[in-house]
Short mmCIF file of C-alpha atoms in Angstrom, two decimals:
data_model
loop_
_atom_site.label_atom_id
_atom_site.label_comp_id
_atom_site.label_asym_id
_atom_site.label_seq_id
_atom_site.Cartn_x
_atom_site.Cartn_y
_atom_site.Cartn_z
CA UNK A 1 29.13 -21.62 31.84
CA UNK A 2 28.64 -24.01 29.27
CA UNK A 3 26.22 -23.59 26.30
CA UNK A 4 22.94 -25.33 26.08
CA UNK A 5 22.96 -28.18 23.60
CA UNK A 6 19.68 -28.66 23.15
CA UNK A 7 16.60 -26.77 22.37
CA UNK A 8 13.75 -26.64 25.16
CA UNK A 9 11.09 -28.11 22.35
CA UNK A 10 12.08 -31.05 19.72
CA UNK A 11 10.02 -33.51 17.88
CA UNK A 12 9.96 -37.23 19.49
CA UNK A 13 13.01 -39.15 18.33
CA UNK A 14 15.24 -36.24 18.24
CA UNK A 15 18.12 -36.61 21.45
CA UNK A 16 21.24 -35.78 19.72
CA UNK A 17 23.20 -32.49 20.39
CA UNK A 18 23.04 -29.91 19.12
CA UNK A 19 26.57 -28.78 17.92
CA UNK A 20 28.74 -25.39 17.43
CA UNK A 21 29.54 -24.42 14.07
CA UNK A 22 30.46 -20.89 12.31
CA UNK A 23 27.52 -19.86 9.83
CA UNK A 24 30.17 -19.98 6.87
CA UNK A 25 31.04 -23.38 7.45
CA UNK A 26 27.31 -24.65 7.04
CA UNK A 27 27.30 -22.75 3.74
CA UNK A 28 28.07 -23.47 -0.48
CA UNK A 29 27.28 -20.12 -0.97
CA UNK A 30 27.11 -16.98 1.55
CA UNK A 31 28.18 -13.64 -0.70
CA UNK A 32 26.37 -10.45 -1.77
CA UNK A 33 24.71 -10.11 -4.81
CA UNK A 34 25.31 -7.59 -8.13
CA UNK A 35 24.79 -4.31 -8.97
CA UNK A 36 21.71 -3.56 -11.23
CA UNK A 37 20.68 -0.14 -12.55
CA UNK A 38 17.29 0.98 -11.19
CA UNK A 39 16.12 1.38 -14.65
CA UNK A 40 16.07 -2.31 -15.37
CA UNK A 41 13.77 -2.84 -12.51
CA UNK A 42 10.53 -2.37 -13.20
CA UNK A 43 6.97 -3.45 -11.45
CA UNK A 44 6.32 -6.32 -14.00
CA UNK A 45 9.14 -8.90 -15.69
CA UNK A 46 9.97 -12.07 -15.34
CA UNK A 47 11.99 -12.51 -12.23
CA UNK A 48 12.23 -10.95 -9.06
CA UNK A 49 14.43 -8.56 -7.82
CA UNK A 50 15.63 -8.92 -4.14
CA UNK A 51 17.43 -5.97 -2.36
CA UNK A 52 18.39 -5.54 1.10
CA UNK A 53 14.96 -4.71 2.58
CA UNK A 54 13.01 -7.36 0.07
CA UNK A 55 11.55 -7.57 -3.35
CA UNK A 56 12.32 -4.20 -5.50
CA UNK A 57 10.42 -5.55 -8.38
CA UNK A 58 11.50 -7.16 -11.51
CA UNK A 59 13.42 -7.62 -14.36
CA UNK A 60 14.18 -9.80 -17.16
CA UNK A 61 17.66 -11.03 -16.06
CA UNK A 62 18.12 -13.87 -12.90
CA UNK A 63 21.61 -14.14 -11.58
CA UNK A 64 20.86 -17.19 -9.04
CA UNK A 65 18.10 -20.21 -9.05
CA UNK A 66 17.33 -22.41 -6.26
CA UNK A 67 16.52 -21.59 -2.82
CA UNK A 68 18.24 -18.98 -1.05
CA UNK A 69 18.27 -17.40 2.34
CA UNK A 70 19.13 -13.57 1.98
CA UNK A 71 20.60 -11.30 4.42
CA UNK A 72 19.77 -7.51 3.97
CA UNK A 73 23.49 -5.84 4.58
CA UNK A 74 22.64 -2.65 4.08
CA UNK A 75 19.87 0.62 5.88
CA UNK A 76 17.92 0.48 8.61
CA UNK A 77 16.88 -3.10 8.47
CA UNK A 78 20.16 -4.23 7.94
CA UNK A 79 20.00 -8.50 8.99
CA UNK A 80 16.15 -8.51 7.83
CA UNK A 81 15.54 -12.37 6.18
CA UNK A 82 13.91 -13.09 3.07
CA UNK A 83 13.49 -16.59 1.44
CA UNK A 84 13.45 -16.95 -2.57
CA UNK A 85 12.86 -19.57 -4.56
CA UNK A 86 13.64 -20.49 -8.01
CA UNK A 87 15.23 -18.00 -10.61
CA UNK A 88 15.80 -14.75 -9.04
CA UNK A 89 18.01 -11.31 -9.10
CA UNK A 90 20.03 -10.61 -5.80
CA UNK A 91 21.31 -7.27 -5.54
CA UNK A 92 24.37 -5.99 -3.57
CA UNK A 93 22.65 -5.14 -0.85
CA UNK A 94 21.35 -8.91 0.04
CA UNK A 95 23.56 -11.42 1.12
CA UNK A 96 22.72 -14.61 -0.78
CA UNK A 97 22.81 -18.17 1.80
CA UNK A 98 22.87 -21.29 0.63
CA UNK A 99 23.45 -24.61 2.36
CA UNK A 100 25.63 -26.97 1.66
CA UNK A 101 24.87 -30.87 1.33
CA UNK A 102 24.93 -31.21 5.18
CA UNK A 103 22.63 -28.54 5.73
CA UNK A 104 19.48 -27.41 4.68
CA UNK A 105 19.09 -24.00 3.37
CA UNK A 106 15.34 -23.15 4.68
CA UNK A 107 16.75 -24.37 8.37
CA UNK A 108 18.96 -21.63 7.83
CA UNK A 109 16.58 -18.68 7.13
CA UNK A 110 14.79 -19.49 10.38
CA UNK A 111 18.03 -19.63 12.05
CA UNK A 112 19.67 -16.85 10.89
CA UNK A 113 15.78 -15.00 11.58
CA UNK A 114 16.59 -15.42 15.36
CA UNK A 115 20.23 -14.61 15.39
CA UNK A 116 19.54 -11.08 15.42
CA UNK A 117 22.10 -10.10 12.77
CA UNK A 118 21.52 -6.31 12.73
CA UNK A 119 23.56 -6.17 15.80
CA UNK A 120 26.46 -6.70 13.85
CA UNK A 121 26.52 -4.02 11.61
CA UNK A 122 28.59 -0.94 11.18
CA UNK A 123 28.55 2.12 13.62
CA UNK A 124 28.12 4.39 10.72
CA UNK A 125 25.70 6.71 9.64
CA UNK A 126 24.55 3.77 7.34
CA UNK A 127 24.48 0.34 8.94
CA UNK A 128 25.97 -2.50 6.85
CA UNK A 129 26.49 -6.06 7.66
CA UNK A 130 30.02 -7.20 6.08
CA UNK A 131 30.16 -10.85 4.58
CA UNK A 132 33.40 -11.32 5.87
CA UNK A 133 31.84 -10.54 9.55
CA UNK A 134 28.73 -12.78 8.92
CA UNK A 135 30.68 -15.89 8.25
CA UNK A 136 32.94 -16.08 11.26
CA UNK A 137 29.51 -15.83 14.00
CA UNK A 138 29.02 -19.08 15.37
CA UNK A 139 26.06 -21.14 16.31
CA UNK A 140 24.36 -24.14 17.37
CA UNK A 141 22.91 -26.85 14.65
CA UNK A 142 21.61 -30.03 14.68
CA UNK A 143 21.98 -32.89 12.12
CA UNK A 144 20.13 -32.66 8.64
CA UNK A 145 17.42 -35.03 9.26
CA UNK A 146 16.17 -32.48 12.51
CA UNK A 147 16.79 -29.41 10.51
CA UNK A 148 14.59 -30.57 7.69
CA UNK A 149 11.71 -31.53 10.73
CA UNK A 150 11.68 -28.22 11.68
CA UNK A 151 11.94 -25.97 8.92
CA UNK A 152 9.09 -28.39 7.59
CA UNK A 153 7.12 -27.27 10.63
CA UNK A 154 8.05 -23.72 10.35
CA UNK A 155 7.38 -23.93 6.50
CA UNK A 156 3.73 -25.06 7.22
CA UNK A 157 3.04 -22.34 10.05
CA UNK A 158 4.10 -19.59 7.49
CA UNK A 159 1.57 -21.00 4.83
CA UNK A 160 -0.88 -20.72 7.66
CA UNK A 161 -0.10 -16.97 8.34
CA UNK A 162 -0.12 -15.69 4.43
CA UNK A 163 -3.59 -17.84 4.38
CA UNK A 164 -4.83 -16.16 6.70
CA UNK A 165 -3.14 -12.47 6.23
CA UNK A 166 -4.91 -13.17 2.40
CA UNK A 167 -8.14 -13.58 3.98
CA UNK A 168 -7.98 -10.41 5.87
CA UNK A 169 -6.97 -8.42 3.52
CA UNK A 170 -9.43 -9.68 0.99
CA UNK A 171 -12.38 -9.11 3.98
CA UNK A 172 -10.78 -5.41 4.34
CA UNK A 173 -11.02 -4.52 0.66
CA UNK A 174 -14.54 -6.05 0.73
CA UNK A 175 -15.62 -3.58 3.48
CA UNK A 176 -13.69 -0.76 1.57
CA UNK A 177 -15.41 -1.34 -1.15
CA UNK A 178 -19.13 -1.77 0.15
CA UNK A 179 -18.32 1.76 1.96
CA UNK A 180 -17.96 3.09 -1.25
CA UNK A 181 -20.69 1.48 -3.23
CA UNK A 182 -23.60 1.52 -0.33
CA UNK A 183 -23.59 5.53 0.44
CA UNK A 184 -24.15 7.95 -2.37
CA UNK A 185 -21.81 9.33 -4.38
CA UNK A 186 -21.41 13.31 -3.92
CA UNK A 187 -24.73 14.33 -5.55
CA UNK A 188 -26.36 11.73 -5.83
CA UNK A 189 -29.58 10.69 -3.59
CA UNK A 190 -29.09 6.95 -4.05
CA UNK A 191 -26.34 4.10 -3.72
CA UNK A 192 -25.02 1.81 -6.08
CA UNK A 193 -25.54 -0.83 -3.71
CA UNK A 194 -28.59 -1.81 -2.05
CA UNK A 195 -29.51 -4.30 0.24
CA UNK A 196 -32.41 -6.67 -0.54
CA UNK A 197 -36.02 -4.53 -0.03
CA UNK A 198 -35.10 -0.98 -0.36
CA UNK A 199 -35.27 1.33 -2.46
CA UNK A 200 -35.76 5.62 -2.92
CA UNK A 201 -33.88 8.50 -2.25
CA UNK A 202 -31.48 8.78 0.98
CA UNK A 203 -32.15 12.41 2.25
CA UNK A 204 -29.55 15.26 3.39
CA UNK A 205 -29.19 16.41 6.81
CA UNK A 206 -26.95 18.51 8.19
CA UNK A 207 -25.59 17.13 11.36
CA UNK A 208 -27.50 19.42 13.34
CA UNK A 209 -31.01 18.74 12.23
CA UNK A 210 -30.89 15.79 13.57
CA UNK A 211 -28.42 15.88 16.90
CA UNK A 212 -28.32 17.20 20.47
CA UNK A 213 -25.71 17.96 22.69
CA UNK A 214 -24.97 15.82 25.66
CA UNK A 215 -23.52 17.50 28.38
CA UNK A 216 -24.13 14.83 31.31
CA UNK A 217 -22.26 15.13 34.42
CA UNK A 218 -22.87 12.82 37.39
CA UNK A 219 -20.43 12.67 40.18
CA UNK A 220 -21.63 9.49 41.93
CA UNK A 221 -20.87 7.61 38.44
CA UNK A 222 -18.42 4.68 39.13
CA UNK A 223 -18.66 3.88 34.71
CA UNK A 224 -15.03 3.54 33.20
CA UNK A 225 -12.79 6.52 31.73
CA UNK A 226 -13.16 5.52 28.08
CA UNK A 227 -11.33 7.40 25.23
CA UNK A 228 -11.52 7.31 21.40
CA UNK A 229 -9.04 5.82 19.34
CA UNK A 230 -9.87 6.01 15.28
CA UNK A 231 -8.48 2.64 14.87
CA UNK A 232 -10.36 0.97 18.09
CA UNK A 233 -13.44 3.26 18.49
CA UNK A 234 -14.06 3.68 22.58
CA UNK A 235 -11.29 1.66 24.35
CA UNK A 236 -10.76 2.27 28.22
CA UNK A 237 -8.04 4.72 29.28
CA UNK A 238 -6.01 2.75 31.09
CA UNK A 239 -5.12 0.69 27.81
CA UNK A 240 -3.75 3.78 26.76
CA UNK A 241 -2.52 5.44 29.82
CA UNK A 242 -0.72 3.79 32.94
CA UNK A 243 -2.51 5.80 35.63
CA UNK A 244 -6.55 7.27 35.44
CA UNK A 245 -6.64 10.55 36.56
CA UNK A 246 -10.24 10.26 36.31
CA UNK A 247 -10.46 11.36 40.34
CA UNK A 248 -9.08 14.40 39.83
CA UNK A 249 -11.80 16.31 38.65
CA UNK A 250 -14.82 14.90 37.58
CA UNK A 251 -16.21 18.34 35.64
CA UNK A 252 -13.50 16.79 32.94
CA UNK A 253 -15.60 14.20 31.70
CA UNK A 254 -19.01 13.64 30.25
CA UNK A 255 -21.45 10.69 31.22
CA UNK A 256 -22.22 8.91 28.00
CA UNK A 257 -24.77 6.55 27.34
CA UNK A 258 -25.20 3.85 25.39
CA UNK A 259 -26.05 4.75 21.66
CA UNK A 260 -24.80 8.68 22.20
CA UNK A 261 -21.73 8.99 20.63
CA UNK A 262 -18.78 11.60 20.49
CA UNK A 263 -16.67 13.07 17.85
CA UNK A 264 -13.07 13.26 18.78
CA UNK A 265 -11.25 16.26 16.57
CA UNK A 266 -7.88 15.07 17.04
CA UNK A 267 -6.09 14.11 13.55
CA UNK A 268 -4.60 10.81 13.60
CA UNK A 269 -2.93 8.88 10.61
CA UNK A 270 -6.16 6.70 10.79
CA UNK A 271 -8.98 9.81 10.41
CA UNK A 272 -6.72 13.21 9.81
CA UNK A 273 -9.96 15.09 10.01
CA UNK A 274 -11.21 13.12 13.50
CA UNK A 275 -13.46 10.49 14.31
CA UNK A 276 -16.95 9.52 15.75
CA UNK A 277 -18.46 6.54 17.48
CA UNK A 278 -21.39 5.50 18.97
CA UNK A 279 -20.89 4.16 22.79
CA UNK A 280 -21.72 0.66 23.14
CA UNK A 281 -21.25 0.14 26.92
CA UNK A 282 -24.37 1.16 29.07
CA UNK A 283 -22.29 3.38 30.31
CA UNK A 284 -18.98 5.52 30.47
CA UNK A 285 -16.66 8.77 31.15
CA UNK A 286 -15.58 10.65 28.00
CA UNK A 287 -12.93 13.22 28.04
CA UNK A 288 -14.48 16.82 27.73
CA UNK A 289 -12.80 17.80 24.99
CA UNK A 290 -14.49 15.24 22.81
CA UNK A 291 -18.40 16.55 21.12
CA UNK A 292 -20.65 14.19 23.09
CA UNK A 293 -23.88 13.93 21.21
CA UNK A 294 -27.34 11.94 20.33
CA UNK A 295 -29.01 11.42 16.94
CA UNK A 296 -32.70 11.23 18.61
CA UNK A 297 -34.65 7.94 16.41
CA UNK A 298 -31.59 7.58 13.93
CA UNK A 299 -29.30 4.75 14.13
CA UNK A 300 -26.50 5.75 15.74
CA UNK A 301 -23.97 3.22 14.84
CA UNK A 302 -25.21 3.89 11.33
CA UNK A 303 -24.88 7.38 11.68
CA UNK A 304 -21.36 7.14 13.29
CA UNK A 305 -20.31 4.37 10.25
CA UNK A 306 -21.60 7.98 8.22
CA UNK A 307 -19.94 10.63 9.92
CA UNK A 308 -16.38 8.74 9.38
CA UNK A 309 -17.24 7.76 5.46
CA UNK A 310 -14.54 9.12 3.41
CA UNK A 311 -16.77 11.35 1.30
CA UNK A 312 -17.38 13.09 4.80
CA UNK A 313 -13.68 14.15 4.82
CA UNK A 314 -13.85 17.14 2.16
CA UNK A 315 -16.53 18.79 4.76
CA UNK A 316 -14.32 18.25 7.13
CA UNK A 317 -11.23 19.77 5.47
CA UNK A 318 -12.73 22.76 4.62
CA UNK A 319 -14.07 23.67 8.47
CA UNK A 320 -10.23 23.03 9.60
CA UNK A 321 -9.02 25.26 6.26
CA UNK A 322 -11.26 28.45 7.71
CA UNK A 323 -9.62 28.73 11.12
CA UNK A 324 -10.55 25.78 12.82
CA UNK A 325 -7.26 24.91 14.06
CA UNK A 326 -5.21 26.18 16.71
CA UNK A 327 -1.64 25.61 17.76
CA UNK A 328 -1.57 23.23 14.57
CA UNK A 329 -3.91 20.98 15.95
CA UNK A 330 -7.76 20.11 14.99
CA UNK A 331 -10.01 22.51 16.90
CA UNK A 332 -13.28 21.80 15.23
CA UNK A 333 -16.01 23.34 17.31
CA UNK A 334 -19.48 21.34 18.10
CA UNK A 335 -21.72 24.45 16.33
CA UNK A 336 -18.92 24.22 13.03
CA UNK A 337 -18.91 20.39 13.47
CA UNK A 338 -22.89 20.55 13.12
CA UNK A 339 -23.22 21.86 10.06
CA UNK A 340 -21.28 18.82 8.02
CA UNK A 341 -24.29 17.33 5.81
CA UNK A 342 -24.53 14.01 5.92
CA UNK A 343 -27.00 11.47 3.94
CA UNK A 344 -29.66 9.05 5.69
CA UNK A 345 -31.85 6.21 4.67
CA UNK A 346 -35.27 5.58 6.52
CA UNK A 347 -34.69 3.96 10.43
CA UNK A 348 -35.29 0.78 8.82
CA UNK A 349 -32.13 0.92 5.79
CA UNK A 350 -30.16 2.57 8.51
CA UNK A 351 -30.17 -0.71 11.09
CA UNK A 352 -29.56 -3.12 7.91
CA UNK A 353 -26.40 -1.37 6.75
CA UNK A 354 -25.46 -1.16 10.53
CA UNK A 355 -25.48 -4.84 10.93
CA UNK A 356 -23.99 -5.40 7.56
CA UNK A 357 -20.84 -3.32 8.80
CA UNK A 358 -21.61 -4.95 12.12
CA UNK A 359 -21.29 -8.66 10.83
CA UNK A 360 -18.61 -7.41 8.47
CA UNK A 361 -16.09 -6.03 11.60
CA UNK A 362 -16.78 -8.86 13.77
CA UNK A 363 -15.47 -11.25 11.01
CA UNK A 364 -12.25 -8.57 10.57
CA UNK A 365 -11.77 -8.72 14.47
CA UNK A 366 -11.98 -12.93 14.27
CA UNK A 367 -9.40 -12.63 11.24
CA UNK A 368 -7.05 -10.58 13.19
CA UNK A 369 -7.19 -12.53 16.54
CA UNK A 370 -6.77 -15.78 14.08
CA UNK A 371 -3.73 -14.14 12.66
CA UNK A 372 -2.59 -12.92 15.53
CA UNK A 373 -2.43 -15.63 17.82
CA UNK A 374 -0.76 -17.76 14.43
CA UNK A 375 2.04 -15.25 14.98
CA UNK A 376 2.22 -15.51 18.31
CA UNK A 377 2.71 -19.14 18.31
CA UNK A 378 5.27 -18.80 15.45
CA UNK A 379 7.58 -17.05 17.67
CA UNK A 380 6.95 -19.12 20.90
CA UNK A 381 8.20 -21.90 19.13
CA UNK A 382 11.19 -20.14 16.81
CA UNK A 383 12.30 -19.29 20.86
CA UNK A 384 11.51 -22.80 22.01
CA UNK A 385 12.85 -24.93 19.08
CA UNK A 386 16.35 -23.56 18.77
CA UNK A 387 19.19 -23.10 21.03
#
């Protein structure tokens, strides 16, 4: 069979074909880069230093300047793509691209970004992409003029995506930071933050001063099997699991309400010491195994934002360091996870901080659909707008 000519998606005016060339012949410049000692590389200097999985750092020595498509040759992500521009040092792990005068050279970093190049590495223990290899794969291009419309439009979408992957990160720190600033630092009965009209001490609790167990069970409840994830908070088994075995035996899962919460002890790289949320559904199934529990006229979602503050951890740590462990996972009892002491504002302080956080994770979860669905579309058309 024949291979297609022409992408599915082009810009209007666009109807020539596209035609079969071998990436070497598009090329001034396609070779690996020089050695460099790792002592000349350091986290601050002049010009950056690219390797074969990105920028190492810097140093005070360039050995190319212009724009460049690199190749990582070498590891695990052997055929990765990185684009520099201006002065830079290319090690001997990144294969330095350039086009030549019929070409353009950011065309081919998206191009060479779809071609999947790690597939032609080594069957060694340590994957390596040989120059020699690289050169010889052929391809489909189209003339100059088309290349430069696209990576123009690629170019812009990328802009969009750092934009936006700046603003989340600078809304994430922002939350990190008001976590630490608006709870009290260990002894201490006040924060360094406050929000406008409060004032006067928080107060110590320990968690069981001010919570009760739930231990609801209802067979006739029809309310979704809903587990904890320390990233997510509640999400609904089946997002985690393919089938719901919540038929099998009901006596396996607690009724939770909305505004109990539960503390699941598992460690995860998110919480190693567990996590707790409040339920904000009217209604679900929780896993027994999780501490189901209400914090009578306090703010739950306050409380939970509490439980999971950082300075909570050392509490935490200690309870699994005296035994509370078994098989070398987290086996933090309700009556041991009760006694972690925790510090509260009045009802009132409580709900503002709660919609602070509130306000602050609904703009992080706008962010990261934002950002998301700019990647998304960034690879629907990097499959759409080449052949």
């Amino acid at each position: 069979m024949e291979k297609q000519k022409c992408p599915e998606v082009r810009f209007k005016g666009f109807t020539d074909v596209w035609k079969q060339f071998k990436l070497g012949e598009l090329c001034s410049e396609f070779r690996s880069g020089e050695f460099i000692k790792a002592e000349n590389i350091a986290s601050l200097g002049k010009y950056p230093v690219y390797g074969g999985n990105g920028l190492r750092g810097y140093t005070d020595t360039y050995n190319h300047n212009g724009e460049f498509a690199l190749i990582g040759r070498q590891g695990a992500l052997c055929g990765n793509m990185q684009f520099s521009c201006g002065k830079a040092f290319f090690t001997e792990h990144a294969v330095a691209v350039k086009a030549n005068n019929s070409n353009e050279t950011s065309f081919l970093y998206y191009l060479c970004g779809i071609m999947n190049l790690g597939q032609y590495s080594g069957q060694s223990a340590q994957p390596g992409l040989a120059v020699g290899n690289l050169i010889e794969i052929e391809t489909l291009v189209p003339y100059k003029t088309e290349q430069s419309k696209i990576s123009r439009f690629f170019q812009n979408l990328d802009q969009s995506i750092a934009l936006h992957e700046k603003k989340l990160t600078q809304t994430q720190n922002l939350k990190k930071a008001m976590l630490e600033k608006m709870f009290p630092e260990q002894g201490s009965n006040r924060p360094e933050i406050r929000l406008k009209g409060f004032s006067g001490d928080w107060k110590k609790f320990k968690l069981g001063d001010i919570a009760s167990i739930v231990d609801r069970k209802d067979s006739e409840s029809t309310a979704p099997v809903m587990m904890i994830s320390a990233a997510s908070g509640f999400i609904n088994q089946s997002e985690k699991y393919s089938s719901n075995n919540a038929g099998q035996s009901l006596a396996k899962y607690t009724v939770l309400q909305k505004g109990e919460l539960a503390y699941n002890h598992g460690a995860s790289k998110h919480k190693p010491y567990g996590a707790c949320f409040a339920l904000e559904v009217d209604e679900a199934r929780i896993p027994f195994v999780y501490h189901c529990f209400n914090v009578g006229e306090n703010n739950p979602y306050f409380t939970a934002i509490a439980l999971n503050h950082f300075r909570i951890d050392g509490q935490l740590r200690k309870l699994i360091s005296s035994g509370a462990r078994m098989d070398g996972l987290l086996n933090i009892s309700f009556d041991a996870y009760k006694t972690v002491e925790v510090m509260l504002p009045n009802k009132a302080e409580q709900d503002e901080i709660h919609n602070f956080f509130k306000s602050l994770d609904e703009t992080l979860t706008l962010q990261q659909q934002k950002l998301r669905t700019l990647k998304n579309l960034k690879q629907a058309f990097l499959e759409k707008m080449f052949v």
